[in-house]
Tab-separated table of C-alpha atoms in Angstrom:
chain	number	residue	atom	x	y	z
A	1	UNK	CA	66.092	65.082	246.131
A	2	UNK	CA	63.225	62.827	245.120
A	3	UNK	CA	62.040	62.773	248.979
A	4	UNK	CA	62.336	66.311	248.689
A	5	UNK	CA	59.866	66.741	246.092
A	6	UNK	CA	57.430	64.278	247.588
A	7	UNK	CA	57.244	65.829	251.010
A	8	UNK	CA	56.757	69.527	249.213
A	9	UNK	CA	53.720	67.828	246.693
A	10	UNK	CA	52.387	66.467	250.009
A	11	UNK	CA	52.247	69.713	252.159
A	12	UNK	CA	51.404	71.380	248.976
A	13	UNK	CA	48.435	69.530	248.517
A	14	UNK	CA	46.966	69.647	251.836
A	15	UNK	CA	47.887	73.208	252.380
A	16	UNK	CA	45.579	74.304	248.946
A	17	UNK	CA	42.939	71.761	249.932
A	18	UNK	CA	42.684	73.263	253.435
A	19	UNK	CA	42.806	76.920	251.584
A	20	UNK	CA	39.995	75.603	249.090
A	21	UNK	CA	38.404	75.065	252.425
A	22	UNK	CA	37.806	78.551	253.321
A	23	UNK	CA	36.024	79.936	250.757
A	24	UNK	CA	32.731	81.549	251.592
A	25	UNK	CA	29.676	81.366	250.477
A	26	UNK	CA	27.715	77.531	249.908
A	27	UNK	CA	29.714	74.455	249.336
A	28	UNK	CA	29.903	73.228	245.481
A	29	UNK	CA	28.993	69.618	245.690
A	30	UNK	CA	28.476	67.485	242.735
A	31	UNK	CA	25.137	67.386	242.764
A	32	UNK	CA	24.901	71.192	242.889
A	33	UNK	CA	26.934	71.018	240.152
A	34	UNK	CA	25.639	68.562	237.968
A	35	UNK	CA	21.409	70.142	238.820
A	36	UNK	CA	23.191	73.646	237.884
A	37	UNK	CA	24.310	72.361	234.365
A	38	UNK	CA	21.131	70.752	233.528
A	39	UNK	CA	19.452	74.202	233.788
A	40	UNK	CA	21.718	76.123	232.000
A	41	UNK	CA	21.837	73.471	229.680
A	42	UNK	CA	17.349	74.259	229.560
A	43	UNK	CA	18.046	77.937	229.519
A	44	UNK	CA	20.694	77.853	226.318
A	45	UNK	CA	17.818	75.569	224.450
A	46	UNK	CA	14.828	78.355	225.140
A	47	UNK	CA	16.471	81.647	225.412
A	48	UNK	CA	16.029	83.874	222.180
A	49	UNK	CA	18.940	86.266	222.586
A	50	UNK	CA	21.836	85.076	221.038
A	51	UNK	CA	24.364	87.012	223.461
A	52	UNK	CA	22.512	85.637	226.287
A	53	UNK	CA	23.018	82.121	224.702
A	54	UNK	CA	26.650	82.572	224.661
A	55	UNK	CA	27.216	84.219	228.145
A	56	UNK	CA	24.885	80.651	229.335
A	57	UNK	CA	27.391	78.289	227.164
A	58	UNK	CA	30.311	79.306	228.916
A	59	UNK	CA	28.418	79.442	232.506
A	60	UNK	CA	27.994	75.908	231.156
A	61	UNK	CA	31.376	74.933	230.302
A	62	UNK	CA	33.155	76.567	233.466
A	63	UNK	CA	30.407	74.774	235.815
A	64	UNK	CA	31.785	71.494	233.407
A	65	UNK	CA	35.097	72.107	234.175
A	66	UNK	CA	34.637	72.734	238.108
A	67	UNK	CA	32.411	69.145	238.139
A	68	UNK	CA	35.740	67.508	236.826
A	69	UNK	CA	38.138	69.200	238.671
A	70	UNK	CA	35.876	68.675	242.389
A	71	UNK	CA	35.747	64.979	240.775
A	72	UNK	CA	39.276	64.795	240.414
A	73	UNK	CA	40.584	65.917	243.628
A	74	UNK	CA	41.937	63.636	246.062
A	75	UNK	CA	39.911	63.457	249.521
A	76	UNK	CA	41.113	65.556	252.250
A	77	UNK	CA	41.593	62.611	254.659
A	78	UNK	CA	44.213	61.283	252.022
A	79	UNK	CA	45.415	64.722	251.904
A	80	UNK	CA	46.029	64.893	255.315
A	81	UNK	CA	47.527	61.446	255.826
A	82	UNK	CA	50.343	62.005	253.356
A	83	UNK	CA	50.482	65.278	255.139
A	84	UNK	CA	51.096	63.875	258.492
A	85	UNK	CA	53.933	61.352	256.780
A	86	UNK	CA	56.284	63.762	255.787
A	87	UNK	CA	54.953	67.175	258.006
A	88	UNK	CA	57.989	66.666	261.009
A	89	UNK	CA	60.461	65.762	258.436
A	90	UNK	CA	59.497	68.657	256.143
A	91	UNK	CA	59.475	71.283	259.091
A	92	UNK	CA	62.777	70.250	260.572
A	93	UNK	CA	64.320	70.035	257.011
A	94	UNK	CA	62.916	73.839	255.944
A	95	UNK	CA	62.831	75.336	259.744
A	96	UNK	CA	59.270	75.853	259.866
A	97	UNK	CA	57.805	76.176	263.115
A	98	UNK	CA	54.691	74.804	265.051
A	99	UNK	CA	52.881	78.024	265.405
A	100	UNK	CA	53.722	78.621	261.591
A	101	UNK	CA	51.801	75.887	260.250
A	102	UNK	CA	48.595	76.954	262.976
A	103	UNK	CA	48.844	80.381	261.088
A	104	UNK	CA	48.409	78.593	258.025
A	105	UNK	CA	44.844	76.863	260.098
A	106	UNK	CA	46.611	73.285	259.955
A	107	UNK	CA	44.956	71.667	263.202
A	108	UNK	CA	46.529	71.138	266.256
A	109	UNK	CA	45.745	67.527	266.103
A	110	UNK	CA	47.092	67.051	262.172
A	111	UNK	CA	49.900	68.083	263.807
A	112	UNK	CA	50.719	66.395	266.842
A	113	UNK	CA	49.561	63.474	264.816
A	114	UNK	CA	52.869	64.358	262.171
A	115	UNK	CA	55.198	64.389	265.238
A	116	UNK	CA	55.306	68.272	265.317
A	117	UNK	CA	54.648	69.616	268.616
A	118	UNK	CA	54.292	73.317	270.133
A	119	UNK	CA	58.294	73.718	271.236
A	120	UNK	CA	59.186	73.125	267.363
């Protein structure tokens, strides 16, 4: 049961990091981030409206709290690699099929890598 639980995390993981992936629009990087908090951090200590101050403070504290969590995350290469560990085991175990996890956008080559070819 233990293996189980491992092999879901792992797919789990990769599958929302190569979800996170999609998004549109500019990539947050840290440094986006962290140059985006300073200013807000100028505007809160200038601006005279008190409402305005508030909606800035929490623009603050969310930008805060994506910095930590984009600092947190685990690299998708590492991502991947536990993918590709427990992918062919995972899909035999639950059924799922090659051309289900290319729906989901996992490369062809993540996974031939995991064993998992186009006749599963």
């Amino acid at each position: 049961m233990a293996r189980g639980r491992r092999q879901a995390r792992a797919v789990r993981n990769y599958l929302d990091a190569l979800d996170r992936g999609k998004k549109r629009g500019p990539k947050l990087t840290e440094d986006k981030l962290e140059r985006r908090i300073a200013k807000t951090r100028d505007e809160i200590e200038t601006e005279s409206s008190p409402q305005r101050r508030l909606e800035l403070v929490q623009q603050r504290m969310d930008d805060e709290a994506l910095l930590d969590e984009l600092r947190d995350q685990d690299s998708l290469e590492d991502l991947q690699a536990a993918f590709v560990e427990v992918a062919a085991d995972y899909s035999d175990r639950k059924g799922i099929s090659y051309a289900a996890w290319r729906e989901l956008d996992v490369p062809a080559k993540v996974l031939r890598a995991s064993g998992i070819s186009q006749g599963s």
